[in-house]
Coordinates of C-alpha atoms in Angstrom, one line a residue:
M1 CA 96.6 116.3 110.9
I2 CA 98.3 119.2 112.7
S3 CA 95.6 121.3 114.6
P4 CA 97.9 124.5 114.6
F5 CA 98.9 126.4 118.0
L6 CA 101.1 129.3 118.6
G7 CA 102.2 131.1 121.9
V8 CA 104.3 133.2 123.5
F9 CA 105.6 132.8 127.3
D10 CA 106.8 135.1 129.5
P11 CA 107.6 133.4 133.1
G12 CA 107.0 137.0 134.6
G13 CA 103.6 137.0 133.5
L14 CA 101.0 135.2 131.7
P15 CA 101.3 133.2 128.9
C16 CA 99.6 134.2 125.6
F17 CA 98.6 131.4 123.7
K18 CA 96.9 131.8 119.9
F19 CA 94.7 128.7 118.9
L20 CA 93.8 128.2 115.2
Q21 CA 90.9 126.9 113.5
G22 CA 91.1 123.2 114.7
S23 CA 93.1 123.4 117.6
E24 CA 92.3 121.6 120.7
V25 CA 92.1 124.0 123.7
Y26 CA 91.3 123.5 127.9
R27 CA 91.4 126.3 129.9
S28 CA 90.5 125.9 133.9
G29 CA 91.6 128.6 136.3
D30 CA 95.3 129.4 135.9
V31 CA 95.7 125.9 133.7
I32 CA 95.9 126.1 129.5
A33 CA 96.5 123.3 127.2
A34 CA 96.8 123.0 124.1
F35 CA 97.1 119.5 122.0
S36 CA 97.6 118.6 118.5
G37 CA 97.1 114.7 117.2
F38 CA 96.2 111.5 118.0
L39 CA 96.0 109.5 121.5
A40 CA 95.7 105.8 121.2
N41 CA 95.2 104.8 124.5
E42 CA 92.3 107.5 125.5
T43 CA 90.4 104.5 126.7
E44 CA 92.3 103.1 129.6
L45 CA 93.6 106.5 130.5
R46 CA 90.0 107.7 131.0
R47 CA 89.4 104.3 132.8
D48 CA 91.9 105.1 135.5
H49 CA 91.1 108.7 135.6
P50 CA 87.2 109.2 135.3
D51 CA 87.5 112.7 136.6
A52 CA 89.9 113.9 134.1
P53 CA 88.3 116.6 131.9
A54 CA 86.7 116.2 128.2
G55 CA 89.1 115.8 125.4
A56 CA 92.6 115.2 124.5
A57 CA 93.8 118.5 126.2
G58 CA 91.5 118.4 129.0
L59 CA 92.9 114.7 129.8
I60 CA 96.6 115.6 129.6
S61 CA 96.6 118.5 131.6
H62 CA 94.8 116.3 134.3
L63 CA 97.6 113.4 133.6
H64 CA 100.6 116.1 133.7
H65 CA 99.3 117.4 137.8
H66 CA 98.1 114.1 139.1
E67 CA 100.9 111.5 137.7
K68 CA 104.4 112.1 138.5
N69 CA 105.6 109.8 134.9
W70 CA 102.5 111.6 133.5
M71 CA 104.5 111.4 129.7
N72 CA 104.9 107.8 129.8
L73 CA 101.5 106.8 130.1
I74 CA 100.7 108.2 127.0
W75 CA 100.3 106.6 123.7
G76 CA 100.0 108.2 120.6
E77 CA 101.1 110.7 117.9
Y78 CA 101.2 114.2 119.1
V79 CA 102.5 117.5 120.1
A80 CA 101.2 119.5 123.4
A81 CA 101.8 122.6 125.5
I82 CA 100.4 122.8 129.4
Y83 CA 100.9 125.9 131.2
D84 CA 100.3 125.3 135.2
G85 CA 99.9 128.9 136.8
R86 CA 100.2 126.9 140.4
D87 CA 103.7 126.8 139.4
K88 CA 104.3 129.5 136.7
G89 CA 105.9 126.7 134.4
L90 CA 105.3 125.7 130.8
T91 CA 105.8 122.2 129.6
L92 CA 106.0 121.3 125.6
I93 CA 105.9 117.7 124.4
R94 CA 106.1 115.6 121.6
D95 CA 105.6 112.0 121.5
R96 CA 108.0 109.2 121.4
I97 CA 109.1 109.1 117.8
G98 CA 108.1 112.9 116.4
F99 CA 105.1 112.2 114.2
Y100 CA 103.8 115.9 114.5
P101 CA 106.9 119.0 114.7
L102 CA 107.1 121.1 117.5
F103 CA 109.3 124.5 117.1
V104 CA 110.7 126.8 119.8
V105 CA 112.5 130.2 119.9
R106 CA 114.4 130.8 122.9
Q107 CA 114.9 134.7 124.0
R108 CA 116.2 136.3 126.8
E109 CA 112.5 137.1 127.9
K110 CA 110.4 134.9 126.4
T111 CA 109.9 131.5 124.7
Y112 CA 108.1 131.1 121.4
F113 CA 106.4 128.1 120.2
A114 CA 104.1 126.7 117.2
T115 CA 103.5 123.5 115.3
S116 CA 104.8 125.0 112.3
I117 CA 107.8 127.5 111.5
H118 CA 105.4 130.0 109.6
L119 CA 103.4 130.4 112.3
L120 CA 106.3 131.6 114.7
L121 CA 107.5 133.7 111.7
S122 CA 104.1 135.7 111.5
L123 CA 105.2 137.4 114.4
P124 CA 107.4 140.7 114.0
E125 CA 109.8 139.7 117.1
I126 CA 111.0 136.7 115.3
P127 CA 114.0 137.7 112.9
R128 CA 113.9 136.0 109.8
A129 CA 117.4 134.7 108.5
P130 CA 118.8 131.4 107.2
C131 CA 120.7 128.9 109.5
H132 CA 123.8 128.4 107.2
E133 CA 124.7 125.3 108.9
T134 CA 121.4 123.4 108.3
L135 CA 120.7 125.3 105.1
A136 CA 124.1 123.8 103.9
R137 CA 122.7 120.1 104.8
F138 CA 119.7 120.6 103.0
I139 CA 121.5 121.4 99.3
G140 CA 124.6 119.7 99.6
T141 CA 124.4 116.3 101.2
H142 CA 122.0 113.2 101.3
Y143 CA 118.1 113.4 102.3
R144 CA 119.3 111.0 104.8
H145 CA 121.6 113.6 106.8
V146 CA 119.0 116.4 106.9
E147 CA 116.4 115.6 109.4
G148 CA 118.0 113.3 111.7
N149 CA 116.9 113.8 115.0
R150 CA 118.0 117.4 114.5
R151 CA 117.2 120.8 116.6
T152 CA 118.3 123.2 114.2
T153 CA 115.8 124.3 111.1
A154 CA 116.5 125.8 107.9
F155 CA 116.2 129.4 109.9
A156 CA 118.5 130.6 112.5
G157 CA 117.4 130.8 116.1
V158 CA 114.6 128.2 114.9
E159 CA 114.8 125.0 116.6
Q160 CA 112.9 121.4 116.7
L161 CA 112.1 119.8 119.6
P162 CA 113.2 116.3 119.4
G163 CA 110.7 113.5 118.9
G164 CA 110.5 111.3 123.0
T165 CA 111.7 115.0 124.7
L166 CA 109.8 117.1 127.6
L167 CA 110.8 121.0 127.7
R168 CA 110.0 122.2 130.7
V169 CA 110.2 126.3 131.1
T170 CA 110.2 128.0 134.4
A171 CA 112.0 131.6 135.5
D172 CA 114.9 129.5 136.4
G173 CA 115.5 128.8 132.8
F174 CA 115.1 125.6 130.4
H175 CA 115.1 121.7 131.7
E176 CA 115.1 119.4 129.0
E177 CA 114.2 115.6 129.6
S178 CA 114.4 112.7 127.2
Y179 CA 111.7 110.4 128.4
W180 CA 112.0 107.8 125.2
D181 CA 115.1 106.7 123.7
E182 CA 117.9 103.8 123.3
R183 CA 117.1 103.0 126.9
N184 CA 113.8 102.0 126.9
I185 CA 114.9 99.1 124.8
V186 CA 116.1 96.1 126.1
E187 CA 119.5 94.4 125.1
Q188 CA 118.3 91.1 124.8
S189 CA 114.8 89.7 123.6
P190 CA 112.6 88.2 125.7
Y191 CA 111.5 85.4 123.8
K192 CA 112.5 82.2 123.1
D193 CA 112.3 81.3 119.5
E194 CA 111.1 83.2 116.3
Q195 CA 108.0 81.9 116.6
E196 CA 107.1 83.0 119.8
A197 CA 108.3 86.6 118.9
A198 CA 106.0 86.1 115.6
D199 CA 103.1 85.7 117.3
S200 CA 103.3 88.6 120.3
L201 CA 104.3 90.7 116.9
R202 CA 101.3 89.7 115.2
S203 CA 99.2 90.6 118.4
L204 CA 100.7 93.7 118.8
L205 CA 100.8 95.0 115.5
A206 CA 96.8 94.0 115.3
D207 CA 96.3 96.0 118.2
A208 CA 98.2 98.8 116.6
V209 CA 96.3 99.0 114.0
R210 CA 93.3 98.7 115.5
R211 CA 93.9 101.0 117.8
R212 CA 94.2 103.5 114.5
S213 CA 91.3 102.5 112.7
A214 CA 88.3 101.7 114.9
G215 CA 85.5 103.3 114.1
R216 CA 86.8 105.0 111.1
M217 CA 87.4 102.6 108.6
T218 CA 84.9 104.2 106.5
Q219 CA 87.4 107.2 106.3
A220 CA 90.4 105.0 105.6
G221 CA 92.7 104.9 102.6
F222 CA 95.6 102.4 102.7
A223 CA 98.9 103.1 100.3
L224 CA 100.2 100.0 99.1
S225 CA 103.6 99.2 97.1
S226 CA 104.3 95.4 96.2
G227 CA 106.2 94.8 99.4
M228 CA 105.4 93.2 103.1
D229 CA 104.8 96.3 105.4
S230 CA 102.1 98.7 103.6
S231 CA 100.4 94.9 102.7
S232 CA 100.9 93.5 106.4
I233 CA 99.2 96.8 107.4
L234 CA 96.2 96.7 104.9
A235 CA 95.9 93.0 105.3
L236 CA 95.5 93.3 109.3
A237 CA 93.0 96.1 108.8
A238 CA 90.5 95.0 106.5
S239 CA 90.2 91.5 108.1
A240 CA 89.7 93.3 111.9
E241 CA 87.3 95.5 110.4
N242 CA 85.8 93.2 107.8
A243 CA 86.0 95.7 105.1
R244 CA 87.0 96.3 102.0
P245 CA 88.8 99.3 101.5
P246 CA 90.1 101.8 99.2
I247 CA 93.4 101.3 98.0
F248 CA 96.1 103.2 96.6
T249 CA 99.3 102.7 94.4
T250 CA 101.2 105.4 92.7
S251 CA 102.7 104.5 89.3
F252 CA 104.5 106.2 86.5
A253 CA 103.4 105.9 82.7
G254 CA 105.8 103.4 81.0
W255 CA 108.2 103.0 83.3
K256 CA 109.6 99.1 83.7
D257 CA 110.2 99.5 87.0
D258 CA 107.0 99.7 88.7
E259 CA 105.2 98.1 91.6
A260 CA 101.9 98.2 90.3
I261 CA 101.4 94.6 89.0
E262 CA 102.1 93.1 92.3
A263 CA 99.9 95.7 94.2
K264 CA 97.0 95.2 91.9
E265 CA 97.5 91.3 92.8
T266 CA 97.7 91.9 96.7
A267 CA 95.0 94.6 96.2
A268 CA 92.6 92.2 94.9
H269 CA 92.6 90.5 98.5
F270 CA 91.6 92.8 100.4
G271 CA 89.7 96.4 99.0
T272 CA 89.3 97.8 96.0
W273 CA 92.6 99.0 94.1
N274 CA 93.1 102.5 93.0
P275 CA 96.4 103.2 90.8
I276 CA 97.2 106.6 90.4
I277 CA 99.1 107.2 87.8
I278 CA 101.8 109.8 87.3
D279 CA 101.6 110.4 83.6
T280 CA 103.1 114.2 82.6
I281 CA 106.6 115.8 83.7
P282 CA 105.6 118.1 86.4
D283 CA 107.3 122.0 86.4
F284 CA 109.9 121.2 89.0
L285 CA 110.0 124.8 90.0
E286 CA 106.1 125.1 90.5
A287 CA 105.5 121.9 92.1
A288 CA 108.6 123.0 94.6
T289 CA 106.9 126.4 94.9
E290 CA 103.7 124.7 95.9
L291 CA 105.1 122.4 98.2
Q292 CA 106.8 125.4 100.0
S293 CA 103.1 126.1 101.4
V294 CA 103.4 123.3 103.5
H295 CA 106.9 122.6 104.2
D296 CA 108.2 125.7 105.4
E297 CA 111.8 124.6 104.5
P298 CA 113.0 123.3 101.9
V299 CA 112.1 119.3 100.4
V300 CA 115.1 117.6 100.2
T301 CA 114.0 114.6 98.0
V302 CA 111.9 114.5 94.8
T303 CA 109.7 111.6 96.5
W304 CA 108.0 113.8 98.9
L305 CA 106.3 115.2 95.9
W306 CA 105.3 111.9 94.5
D307 CA 103.7 111.5 98.0
Y308 CA 102.1 114.8 98.0
M309 CA 101.0 114.3 94.5
M310 CA 99.5 110.6 95.7
Q311 CA 97.8 112.2 98.7
K312 CA 96.2 115.1 96.7
E313 CA 94.1 112.4 94.8
V314 CA 93.5 110.1 98.0
S315 CA 92.1 113.2 99.8
R316 CA 90.0 114.1 96.3
R317 CA 88.2 110.6 96.5
G318 CA 86.8 111.5 100.0
C319 CA 89.3 109.5 102.6
R320 CA 90.3 111.5 105.6
L321 CA 92.8 108.7 107.2
F322 CA 95.6 107.2 105.7
F323 CA 97.2 104.0 106.3
G324 CA 101.0 103.2 105.7
G325 CA 104.0 100.9 106.1
L326 CA 106.5 103.2 107.0
G327 CA 108.9 102.3 110.0
G328 CA 108.8 98.2 108.7
D329 CA 112.0 98.6 107.1
E330 CA 113.9 100.0 109.8
L331 CA 112.6 97.6 112.3
F332 CA 112.8 94.1 110.5
A333 CA 116.0 95.2 107.9
G334 CA 114.1 95.6 104.9
E335 CA 116.4 97.6 103.0
F336 CA 119.2 96.1 100.8
E337 CA 122.1 97.9 102.7
H338 CA 121.3 96.3 105.6
F339 CA 122.4 93.4 104.7
F340 CA 125.8 94.5 104.9
F341 CA 125.7 94.8 109.0
H342 CA 123.8 92.0 109.2
F343 CA 127.3 90.4 107.7
A344 CA 129.3 92.5 109.7
D345 CA 127.7 90.9 112.7
L346 CA 128.6 87.2 111.5
D347 CA 132.1 88.8 110.9
E348 CA 132.5 90.0 114.0
A349 CA 131.0 86.7 116.0
G350 CA 133.6 84.5 114.0
E351 CA 131.1 82.9 112.4
Q352 CA 132.9 82.6 109.1
E353 CA 130.4 79.6 107.4
A354 CA 127.3 81.4 108.2
L355 CA 128.9 84.6 106.5
R356 CA 129.8 83.0 103.8
H357 CA 126.6 81.1 103.3
E358 CA 124.7 84.2 103.6
I359 CA 126.7 86.3 101.0
E360 CA 125.9 83.3 98.8
E361 CA 122.2 83.7 98.8
W362 CA 122.3 87.3 99.2
V363 CA 124.2 87.0 95.6
K364 CA 121.9 84.7 94.2
L365 CA 118.4 86.0 94.9
H366 CA 119.5 89.8 94.4
D367 CA 122.4 90.0 91.8
H368 CA 121.4 92.4 89.3
P369 CA 123.0 92.9 85.9
V370 CA 124.1 96.8 86.3
H371 CA 124.3 96.4 90.5
R372 CA 126.5 93.6 90.8
K373 CA 126.5 92.0 94.4
S374 CA 129.8 90.2 95.6
R375 CA 131.8 89.7 98.6
D376 CA 134.2 92.8 96.8
L377 CA 130.9 94.9 97.6
V378 CA 130.8 93.6 100.9
E379 CA 134.5 94.8 101.8
K380 CA 133.9 97.7 99.8
I381 CA 130.5 99.1 102.0
W382 CA 132.8 98.1 105.4
S383 CA 135.3 99.8 104.7
R384 CA 133.2 103.1 104.4
M385 CA 130.8 102.4 107.0
R386 CA 131.8 99.9 109.4
D387 CA 134.1 100.7 112.7
P388 CA 135.2 97.7 115.6
G389 CA 132.9 96.9 118.0
G390 CA 129.5 96.9 116.3
R391 CA 129.8 100.6 115.6
V392 CA 128.3 102.4 112.3
R393 CA 129.5 105.1 111.0
T394 CA 127.9 108.0 108.4
D395 CA 129.2 106.9 104.6
P396 CA 131.2 109.5 103.6
E397 CA 130.9 109.1 99.6
R398 CA 127.0 109.6 100.5
H399 CA 127.4 112.0 102.7
G400 CA 130.0 114.3 100.7
R401 CA 128.9 113.5 97.0
Y402 CA 127.7 117.4 96.4
I403 CA 129.5 119.4 99.1
P404 CA 131.8 120.4 96.2
A405 CA 128.8 121.8 94.7
L406 CA 128.4 124.5 97.6
S407 CA 130.2 127.8 97.9
M408 CA 133.5 128.1 100.0
E409 CA 131.3 129.7 102.8
M410 CA 128.6 126.8 102.6
R411 CA 131.0 123.8 102.7
K412 CA 132.3 125.3 105.8
A413 CA 128.9 125.4 107.2
A414 CA 128.5 122.2 105.9
G415 CA 130.6 120.7 108.5
S416 CA 131.9 117.5 108.6
A417 CA 129.8 114.2 108.7
P418 CA 127.7 114.0 111.4
V419 CA 128.5 111.2 114.3
L420 CA 125.9 108.4 114.6
D421 CA 124.6 106.9 117.7
N422 CA 126.2 103.4 118.1
P423 CA 124.2 102.4 121.5
W424 CA 124.8 98.5 121.5
V425 CA 127.5 95.9 120.3
S426 CA 125.5 94.7 116.8
Y427 CA 126.3 96.6 113.8
L428 CA 122.3 95.6 112.0
K429 CA 121.0 96.8 115.5
N430 CA 122.5 100.2 115.5
R431 CA 121.8 100.3 111.6
L432 CA 118.3 100.0 112.5
W433 CA 118.3 102.6 115.5
Q434 CA 120.2 105.1 113.2
D435 CA 118.0 104.4 110.1
L436 CA 114.8 104.8 113.0
R437 CA 115.9 107.8 114.9
A438 CA 117.9 109.8 112.3
E439 CA 118.3 108.8 108.6
T440 CA 115.0 107.4 107.2
T441 CA 111.8 107.4 109.6
L442 CA 112.1 110.7 110.5
P443 CA 112.1 112.5 107.1
C444 CA 109.8 110.2 105.8
L445 CA 107.7 110.8 108.7
R446 CA 107.6 114.5 108.4
A447 CA 106.9 114.6 104.8
A448 CA 103.6 112.2 105.1
T449 CA 102.6 114.2 108.2
L450 CA 102.8 117.6 106.3
N451 CA 101.8 116.5 102.9
A452 CA 98.5 114.3 104.7
G453 CA 97.4 117.6 106.8
A454 CA 97.6 120.2 103.9
H455 CA 94.7 118.0 102.0
G456 CA 93.0 117.5 105.3
M457 CA 93.6 114.0 105.6
E458 CA 95.7 112.0 109.1
I459 CA 98.3 110.0 108.3
R460 CA 98.8 106.7 110.6
F461 CA 101.6 104.3 110.2
P462 CA 101.0 101.4 112.9
F463 CA 104.5 100.4 112.5
L464 CA 106.1 103.3 114.7
D465 CA 103.4 102.5 117.7
H466 CA 106.6 102.4 120.5
R467 CA 105.0 99.1 121.6
V468 CA 105.8 97.7 117.9
V469 CA 109.4 99.1 118.6
E470 CA 110.4 98.0 121.8
L471 CA 109.3 94.8 120.9
A472 CA 111.4 94.5 117.4
M473 CA 114.6 96.0 118.1
P474 CA 115.8 93.7 120.3
L475 CA 115.2 90.7 118.0
P476 CA 118.0 88.8 116.9
G477 CA 119.8 89.2 113.2
P478 CA 119.0 85.8 112.3
W479 CA 115.2 86.4 112.8
K480 CA 115.4 89.4 110.9
I481 CA 117.9 88.4 107.8
R482 CA 118.4 84.9 107.1
D483 CA 119.1 83.1 103.5
G484 CA 118.9 86.2 101.9
I485 CA 116.1 86.9 102.7
T486 CA 114.7 89.8 105.0
K487 CA 112.1 90.6 107.4
R488 CA 111.9 86.8 108.2
V489 CA 110.0 87.7 111.8
L490 CA 107.5 89.8 110.0
R491 CA 107.1 86.9 107.3
R492 CA 106.4 84.6 109.9
A493 CA 103.9 86.8 111.8
M494 CA 101.5 87.3 108.9
R495 CA 101.1 83.9 107.6
G496 CA 97.5 83.1 107.3
V497 CA 97.0 86.8 107.0
L498 CA 98.7 87.4 103.6
P499 CA 98.7 85.3 100.4
D500 CA 102.2 83.2 100.1
N501 CA 102.6 85.3 96.7
V502 CA 103.3 88.2 99.0
L503 CA 105.1 86.4 102.0
N504 CA 107.6 84.5 99.3
R505 CA 108.5 87.8 97.2
A506 CA 112.0 88.3 98.0
R507 CA 112.4 91.3 95.7
K508 CA 112.8 95.0 97.6
M509 CA 111.7 97.9 94.5
G510 CA 111.5 100.7 97.4
W511 CA 109.5 103.8 95.5
A512 CA 111.4 103.9 92.6
S513 CA 110.5 106.6 90.0
P514 CA 112.0 107.8 86.3
A515 CA 113.2 111.6 88.0
D516 CA 116.4 110.5 86.2
Q517 CA 114.4 110.9 82.7
M518 CA 112.3 113.3 84.2
F519 CA 115.1 115.5 84.7
R520 CA 116.1 115.8 81.4
G521 CA 115.0 118.1 78.1
A522 CA 112.3 120.6 78.7
A523 CA 112.8 120.6 82.6
L524 CA 116.2 120.6 82.9
D525 CA 116.4 123.7 80.3
K526 CA 114.4 125.5 82.5
L527 CA 116.1 124.7 85.7
E528 CA 119.9 125.8 83.8
A529 CA 117.6 128.9 82.4
H530 CA 116.8 129.5 86.5
L531 CA 120.7 128.4 87.6
H532 CA 121.8 131.5 85.2
S533 CA 119.6 133.9 86.0
S534 CA 119.8 133.3 90.0
E535 CA 123.1 135.0 90.2
W536 CA 122.6 136.4 93.7
M537 CA 121.6 133.1 94.9
T538 CA 124.3 130.9 92.9
K539 CA 126.9 132.9 94.4
S540 CA 126.1 132.9 97.9
L541 CA 125.2 129.1 98.3
Y542 CA 126.7 127.1 95.3
D543 CA 129.6 127.5 92.9
A544 CA 128.1 127.9 90.0
N545 CA 130.9 126.7 87.9
V546 CA 130.1 123.1 89.6
L547 CA 126.8 123.6 89.2
A548 CA 126.8 123.8 85.2
R549 CA 128.8 120.8 85.3
I550 CA 126.2 118.7 87.7
A551 CA 123.7 119.9 84.5
A552 CA 125.9 118.9 81.9
E553 CA 126.8 115.7 83.3
H554 CA 123.2 114.6 83.7
R555 CA 122.1 116.0 80.3
A556 CA 124.5 113.6 78.5
G557 CA 123.6 110.8 80.6
Q558 CA 127.0 110.1 82.3
A559 CA 125.5 110.5 85.6
D560 CA 121.8 110.0 87.2
H561 CA 122.0 113.8 89.7
S562 CA 118.0 114.4 89.5
M563 CA 117.8 114.4 93.2
F564 CA 120.4 117.0 93.6
L565 CA 118.7 119.1 90.8
W566 CA 115.6 118.2 92.8
Q567 CA 117.3 120.1 96.0
F568 CA 118.0 123.0 93.7
A569 CA 114.6 123.9 92.6
A570 CA 113.5 123.1 96.0
V571 CA 116.1 125.6 97.7
E572 CA 115.3 128.3 95.5
A573 CA 111.5 127.8 95.8
W574 CA 112.2 128.7 99.6
W575 CA 114.7 131.2 98.8
R576 CA 112.3 133.0 97.0
R577 CA 109.3 132.8 99.6
W578 CA 111.2 133.8 102.6
F579 CA 113.8 135.9 101.5
G580 CA 113.2 136.8 97.9

C-alpha cells in the first residue's frame, strides 16, 4: 500500500515535505527522508548496519550517507525521497521494477514530487492541463503502448520517474541515473543444464515468497487462475507456512471461457477457495468514474475494473496482503505471442527441422476453430514484428487500429509507433524484456498496486523480485518453450510442489471476460447517448463519425470494440473529473 508523501525542493532554501497519514518519515538534523513500500532484505541490511536508525526511512537515509552504491543494496518494492542538508541535495529513487509510482514536476526554481498526481495538482502553483501526446496514446492505441517505462503522464509537465532510476537534484541542476536495466542481465545463463536452473529457480522463488509472506500469512489472500504462475506462488507460500490461506478466483456468471473449474481443483490442495462471481453488467461510466478517484489518469483496459472489483471483495473479507503471479508470463514465455519469437530464433539460427517440429507441436496443442494456428500465421506475425538480428518492433496493426478514431489534432499528437528496446540478439529474449519493461508488466503492476491500496491492501508479486528476473531472463529459449509447451523450466522447478494436473496443463486462458457482450444493449445505449451529448469533448479528442461507426459495428456484432468503448468511458470520466 502506498504511504503518500508530497514535497517541494528549492536548492536555494530548505525543502518542504508534507507527509500524509501512514507515511514513514525520518528526521535527524539536516536530514529528512520519506519512504513508501516494502523492504525485502531489511534483516540483512540491519545486520550489516547495526547503527542505522529505526524504520525503513531511517535505514535508507543511513545507507544513502554511508554506502556509495546504496541503491543496489536494497531489495524490495518502494519509492523514497531523501534530503541531506550536508550537501543540500534531494535524492528521489524508485525500485528496480517500478511497483510504486513517483511523480515529479520540474520548474525553474523548484522541484515538486509526490506519490500521486492528485497530490501534485492540489498545489495551486502546478498548472492543470492535458498532455496531448500521452492522452492520444490512452485513447487511440492498445494498452500495451500506454504505460511502458514512460516519463510523461496524462498531465502536461507532470512526469513519472521510471523504475530502476535515481534522480539527484542540487543547485547545479538534475542528474539522473539508471541503476538497474538490461546491463544487470547477463548475456548467457550460468547453468549447465535445465535441471540445475530449475533447482535454483525453485529455491530463489521460494525465498522471494517467504520474504513477502513471513509473519503475515494470517492477513494474506491469494489470486488464483488456472495457470502456472499464481498456482506456483500459492503452493510455495502454503507449504512454507504450513497454512491453508483464502484463495480468490474471479469469474463471470454464464461465461463459457472460464477458469473457475481448473482453479477450484488447484485450490483444493492448498487452501479455501472463494469464487468471486460477477453476475451483473456494471454501469461502465459510473465504474470509470469510481476508478478515477484511485488512478488519476484514464484506466486503459476494462480488465483493471474486474481487478478493482476483485480486490474490493478480497479486502472486505479481511485480507491485507494480496499475492498474485504477475511476471511469470514475461519471464518464462507464457503468452501465445511468445511462440512466434521462439520460432524466429530457430529460423535465424538455421534450425529448420527444429522449427518445423515446434510449429507442428504448437498447432497440435493450441489450434482453435476460430483462432487458427498455422505456418502462414507465423509468417504474418514475423512480417509485422520481426526485423533482422533479433530485433522486434511494435505491432503496427495493434498500435494503429484506433488511431483513425482520433481527431486530426490528436492523430498528430499520437505520433508514430514506439521504438522498442532490443538489447540482445535473441528475438524471444528481447520480446520478454519488452513485455517486462514496457508493454505488459508495468500497466498490470500499476493498476494492481493502486487498486490494492484503494482497499487498504498491499500487493505482492514474487516473480518480480529482481533476483528472479536476473535468473530467468538469460535462460535459453528451449528451456522456456519446447514441444508446444510454455514455461518448461518453471514446470520442472515446481515438480513435487504443484499437482501433476497443473504441471501438465498446456492451455493458456488469460483473464478472459465477456466484455464484448457486456458492451451491448443498455450499456452501449448509455455510452452512445453520452457520445452524442459530449460535443465539447468529441470534437477536440475524437472523430465523431468514426466513433459512431465503431459503436454501430459493435452493436451489430461485426467486430469486438469493447476495449475501445471502455477507453472512451475512461477518458470521459477522467476529463470530467479534471477539466469539466
